[in-house]
Coordinates of C-alpha atoms in Angstrom, one line a residue:
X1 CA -3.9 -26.4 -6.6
X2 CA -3.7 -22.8 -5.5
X3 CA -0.5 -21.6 -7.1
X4 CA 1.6 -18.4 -7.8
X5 CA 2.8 -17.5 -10.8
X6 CA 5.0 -14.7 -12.0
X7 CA 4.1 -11.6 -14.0
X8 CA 7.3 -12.1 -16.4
X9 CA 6.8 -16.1 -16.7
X10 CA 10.3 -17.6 -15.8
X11 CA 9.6 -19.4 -12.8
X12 CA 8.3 -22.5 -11.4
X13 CA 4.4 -22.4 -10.1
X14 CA 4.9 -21.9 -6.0
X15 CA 2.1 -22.5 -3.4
X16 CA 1.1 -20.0 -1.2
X17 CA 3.6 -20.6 2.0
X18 CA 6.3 -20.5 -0.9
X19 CA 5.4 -16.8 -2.1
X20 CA 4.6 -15.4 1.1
X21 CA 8.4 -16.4 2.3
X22 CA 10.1 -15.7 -1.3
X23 CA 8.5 -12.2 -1.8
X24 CA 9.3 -11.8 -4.9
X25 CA 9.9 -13.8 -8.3
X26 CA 12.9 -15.1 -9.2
X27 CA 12.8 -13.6 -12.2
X28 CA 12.3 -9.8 -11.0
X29 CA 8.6 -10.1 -11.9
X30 CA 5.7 -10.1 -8.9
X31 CA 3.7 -13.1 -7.8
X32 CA 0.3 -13.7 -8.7
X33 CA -2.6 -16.0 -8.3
X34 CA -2.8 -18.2 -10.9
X35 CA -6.8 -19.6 -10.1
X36 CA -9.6 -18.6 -10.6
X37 CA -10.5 -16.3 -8.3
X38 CA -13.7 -17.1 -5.7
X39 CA -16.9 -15.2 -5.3
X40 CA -18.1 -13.6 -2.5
X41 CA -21.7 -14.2 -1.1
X42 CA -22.2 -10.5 0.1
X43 CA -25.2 -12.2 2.1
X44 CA -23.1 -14.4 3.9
X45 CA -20.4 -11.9 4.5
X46 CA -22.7 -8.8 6.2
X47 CA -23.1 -10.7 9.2
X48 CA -19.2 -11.2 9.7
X49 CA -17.2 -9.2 12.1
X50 CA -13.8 -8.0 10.7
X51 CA -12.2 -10.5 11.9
X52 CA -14.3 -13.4 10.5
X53 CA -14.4 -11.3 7.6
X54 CA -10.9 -11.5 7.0
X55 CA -10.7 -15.2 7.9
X56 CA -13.1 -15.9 5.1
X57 CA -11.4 -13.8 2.3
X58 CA -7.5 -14.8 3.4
X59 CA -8.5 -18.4 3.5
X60 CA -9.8 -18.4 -0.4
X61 CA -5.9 -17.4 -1.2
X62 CA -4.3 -20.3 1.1
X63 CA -4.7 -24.3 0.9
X64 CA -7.7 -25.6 2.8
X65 CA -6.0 -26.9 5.5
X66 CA -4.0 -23.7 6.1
X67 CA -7.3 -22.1 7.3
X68 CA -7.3 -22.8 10.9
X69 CA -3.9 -20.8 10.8
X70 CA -5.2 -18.3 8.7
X71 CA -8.3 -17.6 11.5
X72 CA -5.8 -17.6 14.1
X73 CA -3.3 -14.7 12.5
X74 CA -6.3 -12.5 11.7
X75 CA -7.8 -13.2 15.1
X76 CA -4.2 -11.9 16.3
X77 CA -4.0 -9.0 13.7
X78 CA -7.0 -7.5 14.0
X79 CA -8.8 -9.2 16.8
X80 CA -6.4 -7.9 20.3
X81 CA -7.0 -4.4 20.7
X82 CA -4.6 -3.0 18.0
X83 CA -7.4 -1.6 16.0
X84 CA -10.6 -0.1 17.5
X85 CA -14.0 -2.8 17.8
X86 CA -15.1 -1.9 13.6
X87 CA -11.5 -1.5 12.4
X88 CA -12.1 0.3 9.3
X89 CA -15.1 3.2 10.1
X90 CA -16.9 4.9 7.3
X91 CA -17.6 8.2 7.9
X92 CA -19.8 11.0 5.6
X93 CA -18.7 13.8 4.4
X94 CA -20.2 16.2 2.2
X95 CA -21.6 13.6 -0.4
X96 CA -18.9 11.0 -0.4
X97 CA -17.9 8.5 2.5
X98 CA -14.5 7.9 3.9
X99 CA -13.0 4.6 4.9
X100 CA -10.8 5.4 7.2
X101 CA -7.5 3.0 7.2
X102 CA -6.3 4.3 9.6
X103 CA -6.6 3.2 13.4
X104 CA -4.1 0.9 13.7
X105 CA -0.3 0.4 15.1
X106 CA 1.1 3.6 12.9
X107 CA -1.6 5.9 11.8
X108 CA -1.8 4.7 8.6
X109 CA -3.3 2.3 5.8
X110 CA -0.4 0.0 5.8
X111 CA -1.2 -1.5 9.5
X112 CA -4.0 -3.2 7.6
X113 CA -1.4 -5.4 5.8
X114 CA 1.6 -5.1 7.8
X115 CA -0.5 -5.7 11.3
X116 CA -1.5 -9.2 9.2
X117 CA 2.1 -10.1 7.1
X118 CA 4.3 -11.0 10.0
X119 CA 1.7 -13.4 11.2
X120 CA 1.7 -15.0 7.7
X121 CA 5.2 -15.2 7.2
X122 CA 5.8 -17.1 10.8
X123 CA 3.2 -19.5 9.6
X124 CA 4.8 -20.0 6.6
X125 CA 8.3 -20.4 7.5
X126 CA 6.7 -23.6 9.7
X127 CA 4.8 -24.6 6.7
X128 CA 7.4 -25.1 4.7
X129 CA 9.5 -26.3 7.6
X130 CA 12.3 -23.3 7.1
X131 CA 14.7 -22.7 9.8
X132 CA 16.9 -20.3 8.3
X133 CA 16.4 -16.5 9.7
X134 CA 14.9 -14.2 7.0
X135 CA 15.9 -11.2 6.8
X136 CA 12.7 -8.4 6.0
X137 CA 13.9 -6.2 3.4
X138 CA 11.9 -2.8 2.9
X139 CA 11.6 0.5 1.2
X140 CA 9.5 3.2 1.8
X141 CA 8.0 6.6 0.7
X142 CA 6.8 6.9 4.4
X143 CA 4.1 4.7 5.9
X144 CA 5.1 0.9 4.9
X145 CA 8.6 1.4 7.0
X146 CA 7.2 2.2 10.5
X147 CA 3.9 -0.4 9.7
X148 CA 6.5 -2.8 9.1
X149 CA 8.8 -2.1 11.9
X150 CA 6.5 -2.4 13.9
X151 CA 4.9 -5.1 12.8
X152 CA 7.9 -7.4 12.5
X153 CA 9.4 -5.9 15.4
X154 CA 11.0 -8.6 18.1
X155 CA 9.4 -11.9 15.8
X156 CA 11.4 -14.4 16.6
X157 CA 13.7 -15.6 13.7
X158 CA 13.0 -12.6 11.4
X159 CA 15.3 -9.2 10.6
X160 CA 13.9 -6.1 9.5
X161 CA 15.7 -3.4 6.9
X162 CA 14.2 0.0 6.4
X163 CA 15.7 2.6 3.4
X164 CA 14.0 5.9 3.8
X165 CA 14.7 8.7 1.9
X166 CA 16.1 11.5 4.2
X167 CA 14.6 14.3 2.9
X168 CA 11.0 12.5 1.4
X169 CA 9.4 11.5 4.5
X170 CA 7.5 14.0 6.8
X171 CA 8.9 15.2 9.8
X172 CA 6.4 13.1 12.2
X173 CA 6.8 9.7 9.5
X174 CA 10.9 9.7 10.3
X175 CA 10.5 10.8 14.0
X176 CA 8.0 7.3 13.7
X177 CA 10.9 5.3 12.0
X178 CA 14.3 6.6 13.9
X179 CA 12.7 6.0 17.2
X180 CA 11.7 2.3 16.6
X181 CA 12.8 0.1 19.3
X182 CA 12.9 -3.8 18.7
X183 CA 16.2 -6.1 18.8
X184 CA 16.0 -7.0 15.4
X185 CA 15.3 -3.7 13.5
X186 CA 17.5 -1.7 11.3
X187 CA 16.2 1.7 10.2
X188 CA 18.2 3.7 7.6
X189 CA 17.9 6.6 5.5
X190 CA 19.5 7.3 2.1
X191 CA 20.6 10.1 0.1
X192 CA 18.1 9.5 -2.6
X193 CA 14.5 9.4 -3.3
X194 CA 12.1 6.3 -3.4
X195 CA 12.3 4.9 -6.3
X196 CA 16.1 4.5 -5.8
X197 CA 15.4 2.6 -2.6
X198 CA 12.8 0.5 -3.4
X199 CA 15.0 -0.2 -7.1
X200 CA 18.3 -1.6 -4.9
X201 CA 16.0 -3.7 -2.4
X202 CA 14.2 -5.3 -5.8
X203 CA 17.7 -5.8 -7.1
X204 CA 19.2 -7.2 -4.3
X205 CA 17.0 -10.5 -4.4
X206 CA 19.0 -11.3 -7.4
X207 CA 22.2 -10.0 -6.5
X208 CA 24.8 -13.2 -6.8
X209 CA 27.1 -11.5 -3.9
X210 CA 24.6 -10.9 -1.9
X211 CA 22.8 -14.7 -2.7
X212 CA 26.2 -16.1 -1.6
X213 CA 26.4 -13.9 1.5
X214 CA 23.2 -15.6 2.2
X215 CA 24.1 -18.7 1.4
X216 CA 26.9 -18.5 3.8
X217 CA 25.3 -16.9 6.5
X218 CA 22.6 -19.4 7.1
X219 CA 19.6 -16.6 6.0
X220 CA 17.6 -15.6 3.1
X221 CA 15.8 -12.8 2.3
X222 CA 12.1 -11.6 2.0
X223 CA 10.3 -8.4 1.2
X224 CA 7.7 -5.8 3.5
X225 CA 6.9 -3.9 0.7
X226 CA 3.6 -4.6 -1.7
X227 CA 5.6 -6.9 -4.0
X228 CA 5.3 -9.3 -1.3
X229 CA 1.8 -11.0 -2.3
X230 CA 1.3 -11.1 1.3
X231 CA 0.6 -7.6 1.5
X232 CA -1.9 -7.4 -1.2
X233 CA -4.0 -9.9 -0.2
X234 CA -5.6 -8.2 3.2
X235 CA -5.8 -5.4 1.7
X236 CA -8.5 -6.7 -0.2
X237 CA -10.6 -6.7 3.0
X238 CA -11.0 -3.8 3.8
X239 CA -12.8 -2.8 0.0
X240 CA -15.1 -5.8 1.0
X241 CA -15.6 -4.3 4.6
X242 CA -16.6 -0.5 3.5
X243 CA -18.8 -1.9 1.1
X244 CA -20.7 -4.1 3.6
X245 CA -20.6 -1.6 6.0
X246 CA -22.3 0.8 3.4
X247 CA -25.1 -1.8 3.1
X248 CA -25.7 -2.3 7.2
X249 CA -26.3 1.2 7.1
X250 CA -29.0 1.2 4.7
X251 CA -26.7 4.0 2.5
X252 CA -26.7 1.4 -0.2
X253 CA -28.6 -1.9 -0.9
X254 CA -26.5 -5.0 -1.3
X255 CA -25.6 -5.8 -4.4
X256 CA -25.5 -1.7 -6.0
X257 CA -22.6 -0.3 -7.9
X258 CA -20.4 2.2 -5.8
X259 CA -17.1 4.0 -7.3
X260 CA -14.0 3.5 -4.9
X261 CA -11.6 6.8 -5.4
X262 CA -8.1 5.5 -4.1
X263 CA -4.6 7.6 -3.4
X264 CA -2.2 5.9 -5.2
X265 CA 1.6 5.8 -5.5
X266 CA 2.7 2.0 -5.9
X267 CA -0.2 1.5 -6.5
X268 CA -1.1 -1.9 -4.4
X269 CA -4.0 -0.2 -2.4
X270 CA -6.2 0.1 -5.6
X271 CA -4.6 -3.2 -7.2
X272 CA -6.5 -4.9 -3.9
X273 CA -9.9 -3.0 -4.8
X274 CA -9.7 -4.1 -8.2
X275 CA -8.7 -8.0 -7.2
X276 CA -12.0 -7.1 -4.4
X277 CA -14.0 -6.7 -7.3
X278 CA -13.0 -9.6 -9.6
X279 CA -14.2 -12.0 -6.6
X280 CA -18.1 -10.1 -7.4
X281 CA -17.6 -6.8 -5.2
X282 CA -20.2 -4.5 -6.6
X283 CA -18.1 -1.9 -8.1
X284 CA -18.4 0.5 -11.1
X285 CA -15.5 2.2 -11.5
X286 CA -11.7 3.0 -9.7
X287 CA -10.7 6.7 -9.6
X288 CA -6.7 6.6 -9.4
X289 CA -5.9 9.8 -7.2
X290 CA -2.5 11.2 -7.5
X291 CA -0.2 13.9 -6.4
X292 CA 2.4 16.4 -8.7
X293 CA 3.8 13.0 -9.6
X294 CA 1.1 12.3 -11.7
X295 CA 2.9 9.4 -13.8
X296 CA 0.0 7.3 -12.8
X297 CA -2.5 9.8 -14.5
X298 CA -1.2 10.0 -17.7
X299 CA -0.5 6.2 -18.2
X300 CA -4.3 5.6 -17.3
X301 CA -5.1 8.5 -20.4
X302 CA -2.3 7.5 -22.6
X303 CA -1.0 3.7 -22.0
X304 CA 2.0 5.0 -21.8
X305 CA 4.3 5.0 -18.9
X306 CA 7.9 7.0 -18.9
X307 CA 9.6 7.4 -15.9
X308 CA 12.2 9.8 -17.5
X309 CA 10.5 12.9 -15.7
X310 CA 11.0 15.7 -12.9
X311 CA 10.8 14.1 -9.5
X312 CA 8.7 16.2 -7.4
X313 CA 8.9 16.6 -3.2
X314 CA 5.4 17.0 -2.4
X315 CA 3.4 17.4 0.5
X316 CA 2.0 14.2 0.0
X317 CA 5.0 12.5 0.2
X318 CA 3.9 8.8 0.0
X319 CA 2.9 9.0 -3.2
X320 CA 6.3 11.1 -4.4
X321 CA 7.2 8.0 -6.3
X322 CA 7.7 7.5 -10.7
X323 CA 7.7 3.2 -10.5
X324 CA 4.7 1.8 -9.3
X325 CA 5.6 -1.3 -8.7
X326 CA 2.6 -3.0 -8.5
X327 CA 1.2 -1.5 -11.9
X328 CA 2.9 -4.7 -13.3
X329 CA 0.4 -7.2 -12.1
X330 CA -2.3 -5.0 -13.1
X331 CA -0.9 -5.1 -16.7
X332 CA -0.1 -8.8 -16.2
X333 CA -3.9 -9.6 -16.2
X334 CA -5.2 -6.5 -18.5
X335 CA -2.8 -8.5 -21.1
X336 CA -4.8 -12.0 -20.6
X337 CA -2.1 -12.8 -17.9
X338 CA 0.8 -12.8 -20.8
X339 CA 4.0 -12.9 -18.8
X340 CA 6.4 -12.9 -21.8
X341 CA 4.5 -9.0 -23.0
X342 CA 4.7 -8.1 -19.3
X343 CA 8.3 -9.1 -18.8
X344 CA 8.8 -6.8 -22.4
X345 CA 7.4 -4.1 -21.4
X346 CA 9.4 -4.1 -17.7
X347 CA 12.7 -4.4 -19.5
X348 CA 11.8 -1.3 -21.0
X349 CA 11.2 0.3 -18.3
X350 CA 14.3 -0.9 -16.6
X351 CA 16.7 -0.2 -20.2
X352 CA 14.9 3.1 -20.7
X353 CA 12.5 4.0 -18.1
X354 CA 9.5 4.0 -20.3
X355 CA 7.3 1.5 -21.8
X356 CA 3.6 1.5 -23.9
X357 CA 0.9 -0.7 -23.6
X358 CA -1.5 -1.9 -27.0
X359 CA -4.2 0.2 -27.4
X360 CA -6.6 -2.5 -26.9
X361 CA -5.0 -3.2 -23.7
X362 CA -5.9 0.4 -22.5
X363 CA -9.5 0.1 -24.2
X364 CA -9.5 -2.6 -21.5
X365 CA -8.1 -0.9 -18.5
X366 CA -10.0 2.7 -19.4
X367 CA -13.1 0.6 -19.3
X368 CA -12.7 0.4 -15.2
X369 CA -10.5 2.9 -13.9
X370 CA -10.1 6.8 -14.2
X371 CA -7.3 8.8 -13.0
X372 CA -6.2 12.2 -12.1
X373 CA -4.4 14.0 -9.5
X374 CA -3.9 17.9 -7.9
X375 CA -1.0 20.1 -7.2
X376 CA 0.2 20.9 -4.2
X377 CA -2.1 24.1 -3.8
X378 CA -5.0 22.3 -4.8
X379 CA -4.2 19.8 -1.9
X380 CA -4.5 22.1 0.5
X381 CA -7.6 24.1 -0.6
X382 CA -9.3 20.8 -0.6
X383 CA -8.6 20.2 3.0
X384 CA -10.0 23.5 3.8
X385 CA -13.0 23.7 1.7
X386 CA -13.7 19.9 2.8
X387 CA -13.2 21.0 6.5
X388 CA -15.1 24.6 6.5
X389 CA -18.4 22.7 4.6
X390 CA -18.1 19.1 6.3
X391 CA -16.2 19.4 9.5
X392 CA -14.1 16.7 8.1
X393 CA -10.0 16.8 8.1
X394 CA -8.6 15.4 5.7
X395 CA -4.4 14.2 5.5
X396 CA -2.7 15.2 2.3
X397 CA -3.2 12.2 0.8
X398 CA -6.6 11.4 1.2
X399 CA -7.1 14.8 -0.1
X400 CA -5.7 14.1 -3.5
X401 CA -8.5 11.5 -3.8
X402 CA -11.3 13.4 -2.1
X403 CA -10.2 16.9 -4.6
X404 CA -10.3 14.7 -7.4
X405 CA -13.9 13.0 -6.8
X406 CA -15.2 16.4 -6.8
X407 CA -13.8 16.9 -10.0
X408 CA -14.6 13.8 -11.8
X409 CA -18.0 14.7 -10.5
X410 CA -18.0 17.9 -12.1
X411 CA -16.7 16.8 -15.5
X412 CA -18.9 13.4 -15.6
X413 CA -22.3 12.6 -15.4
X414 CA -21.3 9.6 -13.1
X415 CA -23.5 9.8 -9.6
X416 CA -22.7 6.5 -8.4
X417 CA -21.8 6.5 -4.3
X418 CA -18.0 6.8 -4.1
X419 CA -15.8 6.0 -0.8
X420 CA -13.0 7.3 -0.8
X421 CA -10.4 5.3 0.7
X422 CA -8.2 7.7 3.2
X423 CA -4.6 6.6 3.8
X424 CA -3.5 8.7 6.8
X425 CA -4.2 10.6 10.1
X426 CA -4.4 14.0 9.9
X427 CA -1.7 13.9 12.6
X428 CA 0.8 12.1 10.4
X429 CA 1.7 15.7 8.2
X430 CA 0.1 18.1 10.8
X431 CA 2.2 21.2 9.4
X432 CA 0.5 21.1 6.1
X433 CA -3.0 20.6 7.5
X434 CA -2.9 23.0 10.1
X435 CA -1.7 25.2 8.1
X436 CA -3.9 24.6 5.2
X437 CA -7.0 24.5 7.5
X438 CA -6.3 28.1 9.8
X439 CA -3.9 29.3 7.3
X440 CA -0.8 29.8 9.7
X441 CA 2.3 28.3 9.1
X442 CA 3.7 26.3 12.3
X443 CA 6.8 24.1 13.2
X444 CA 5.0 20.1 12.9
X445 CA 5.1 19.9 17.1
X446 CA 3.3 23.0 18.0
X447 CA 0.6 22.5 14.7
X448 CA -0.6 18.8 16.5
X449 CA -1.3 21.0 19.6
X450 CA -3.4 23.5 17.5
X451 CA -4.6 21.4 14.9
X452 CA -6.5 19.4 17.7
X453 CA -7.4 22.3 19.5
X454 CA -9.2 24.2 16.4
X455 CA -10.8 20.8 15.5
X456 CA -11.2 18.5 18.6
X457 CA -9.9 15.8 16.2
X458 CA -7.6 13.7 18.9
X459 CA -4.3 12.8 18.4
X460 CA -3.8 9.2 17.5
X461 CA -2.6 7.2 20.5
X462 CA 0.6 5.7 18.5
X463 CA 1.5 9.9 17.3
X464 CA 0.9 10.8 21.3
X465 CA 4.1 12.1 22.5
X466 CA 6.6 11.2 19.8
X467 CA 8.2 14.2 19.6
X468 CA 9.6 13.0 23.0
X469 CA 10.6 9.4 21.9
X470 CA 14.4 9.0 21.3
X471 CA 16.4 8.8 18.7
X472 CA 17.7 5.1 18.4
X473 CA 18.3 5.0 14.1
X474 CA 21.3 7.7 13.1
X475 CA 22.7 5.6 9.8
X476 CA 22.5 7.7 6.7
X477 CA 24.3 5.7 3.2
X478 CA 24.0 6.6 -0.6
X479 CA 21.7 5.0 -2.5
X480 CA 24.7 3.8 -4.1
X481 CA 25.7 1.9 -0.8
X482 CA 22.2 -0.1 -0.3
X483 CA 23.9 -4.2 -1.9
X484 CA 26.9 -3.3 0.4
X485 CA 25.1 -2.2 3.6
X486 CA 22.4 -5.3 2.8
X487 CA 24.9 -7.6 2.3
X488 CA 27.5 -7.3 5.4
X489 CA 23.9 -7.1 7.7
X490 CA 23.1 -10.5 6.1
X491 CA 26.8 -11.3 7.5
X492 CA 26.6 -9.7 10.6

């Protein structure tokens, strides 16, 4: 049986239909696989479209006789002109490769799940033969809200829930957001950062007034952000994809050792890699890239994680975040899957916004992954010295990883072939590339214009004309506000 399990070990086993509609334990903890995880044939696999490719990997995660559906969602995903004919490219520059995530819906990495999630979910719901409406509940740092919006966008018998925070998004990522049309969408920003968003929509799966407004109402209530197991799993793809892509090329031989340096905030887009490379994917070693917010880098050095810092606005703003949420599964297995240590060290992190891992558990972790990050300065001199020597332009984000593969370079003696996994457009935080690429500072409009005139980079087609899209999404609440606001939608 191909069951779920949660990270804190206080609830029943679920099959997969189960967790894709419940989103999230029961218990507060995240859902996990608990099988043995497959192994790729790489052979087998080179020959695969994306499409096929995703078919094969999905379908390992699902019962065997969900894998007819699971064909047909990716075919619908990734197969009907949303994303360009190789969906992820790989491109050089300098003397690492970029995987660029891209080229879907919204301009950024999280089309590569969220393009994928609704179609699960629908399946699921008939699966398990639900006819209640869920209700999509989301937070988001930037990206994941308008991939999910538009993603769940107009599905029949689903609602979708946005929190933003007002002023942690970038100008083009909330123009993206409050002009999202769809009958069943909700967009909403609060006066608050991240982590207080995605904290309330975590809570209110176990809020009782909120369970009984539910209950009453006829819906229930599932997540859009990478708690959701749904969202984790096809990002696993796309590691598999660059690789392979890497080996087509002749750049590598199948079956040799590449790094992976990943821009990280919640940290689910480097949770897939690793997952990508417990089912055999070649891979030596994950470089965790982060921004001013570097609470990520000094777990990976120390084992210890406190939250009880300065919250920094950066201009990588998806990764402005202090609670990786998805850091809990990773510890989960680094543990020997021990739910009752996980759940320990969560309520510690909850009571007092810090916990510490064994040192034998981050013997174990150190032993794959590396982490660092750059300041905001050093963001933007990477984007220029990347562009003046490659001809490459780099987003804000991506640039965290791609500044800090230079420097792990410099500091190790590791050559192994690194891709670096690029989150973003350029397009999506124009102001700050522009800028850091001609040196002039412009309003966000007027640097798209120049930045694709000084590069001949083209504007995405979803970023063409959005500064003229209307406004449709005006509610602003306090993050105190979030069960009140989630519960009389779940009435209304």
């Amino acid at each position: 049986m191909k069951n779920y399990v949660s990270t804190r070990n206080q609830q029943e086993p679920v099959g997969f239909y189960k967790a894709i509609v419940q989103g999230i334990g029961n218990d507060g903890g995240l859902l996990v696989p608990d099988f043995e995880l497959p192994k790729l044939d790489l052979s087998s696999l080179i020959r695969l479209d994306y499409v096929s490719l995703a078919t094969e990997i999905v379908s390992t995660f699902v019962p065997e006789e969900g894998r007819s559906l699971i064909a047909q969602a990716c075919l619908n995903a990734y197969g009907k002109g949303l994303f360009p004919k190789e969906v992820v490219p790989v491109k050089k520059a300098g003397d690492a490769w970029i995987a660029e995530l891209f080229h879907g819906q919204t301009a950024a990495f999280k089309d590569m799940a969220l393009s994928l999630l609704p179609h699960l979910m629908t399946l699921s719901l008939k699966q398990l033969g639900e006819d209640r409406k869920v209700i999509i509940l989301a937070a988001t740092s930037g990206d994941t809200g308008k991939a999910a919006l538009e993603g769940f966008k107009d599905v029949e018998g689903t609602g979708i829930i946005v929190f933003y925070p007002t002023d942690g998004v970038s100008a083009i990522q909330k123009q993206q957001m409050v002009s999202q049309e769809g009958k069943n969408v909700k967009v909403v920003g609060i006066k608050g950062n991240f982590d207080d968003a995605q904290r309330a929509v975590k809570a209110a799966f176990a809020d009782p007034q909120i369970a009984q407004a539910c209950n009453e109402s006829g819906v229930f209530l599932s997540s859009a952000n990478s708690i959701n197991i749904g969202r984790l799993i096809p990002q696993i793809v796309y590691y598999i994809s660059s690789y392979l892509e890497l080996a087509r090329r002749g750049d590598i031989a199948l079956g040799d050792k590449i790094n992976f340096c990943v821009p990280s905030g919640n940290f689910g887009n480097c949770l897939a890699g690793w997952i990508a490379k417990q089912m055999g994917l070649p891979v030596e070693r994950f470089l965790v890239a982060s921004n001013k917010n570097n609470i990520l880098t000094d777990f990976f050095q120390t084992g210890r994680y406190d939250a009880n810092r300065e919250f920094f606005k950066t201009n990588a703003p998806a990764m402005d975040i202090l609670v990786s949420s998805n850091l809990e599964r990773l510890v989960w297995y680094m543990t020997g899957r021990d739910g009752d240590k996980t759940r320990s060290y969560m309520e510690g992190l909850k009571n007092n916004g810090v916990y510490e891992i064994e040192p034998e558990v981050l013997a174990r972790i150190k032993e794959e992954f590396t982490a660092g990050y750059l300041t905001e300065e050093q963001v933007l001199e990477t984007i220029k010295d990347c562009y003046d020597k490659t001809g490459y332009v780099l987003d804000t984000h991506t640039a965290c990883g791609y500044g800090f593969l230079e420097r792990y370079r410099r500091e190790s003696s590791d050559k192994t072939p690194t891709i670096v996994v690029s989150t973003a457009s350029p397009y999506k935080f124009p102001e700050s590339v522009h800028g850091a690429v001609s040196g002039e500072v412009l309003d966000v409009y007027t640097a798209i214009d120049r930045l694709t005139a000084l590069t001949g980079v083209p504007v995405p087609g979803p970023l063409c004309g959005i500064k003229e899209r209307p406004v449709l999404h005006t509610t602003v609440i306090d993050r105190s506000e979030i069960p009140a606001f989630i519960k009389d939608a779940v009435r209304k």
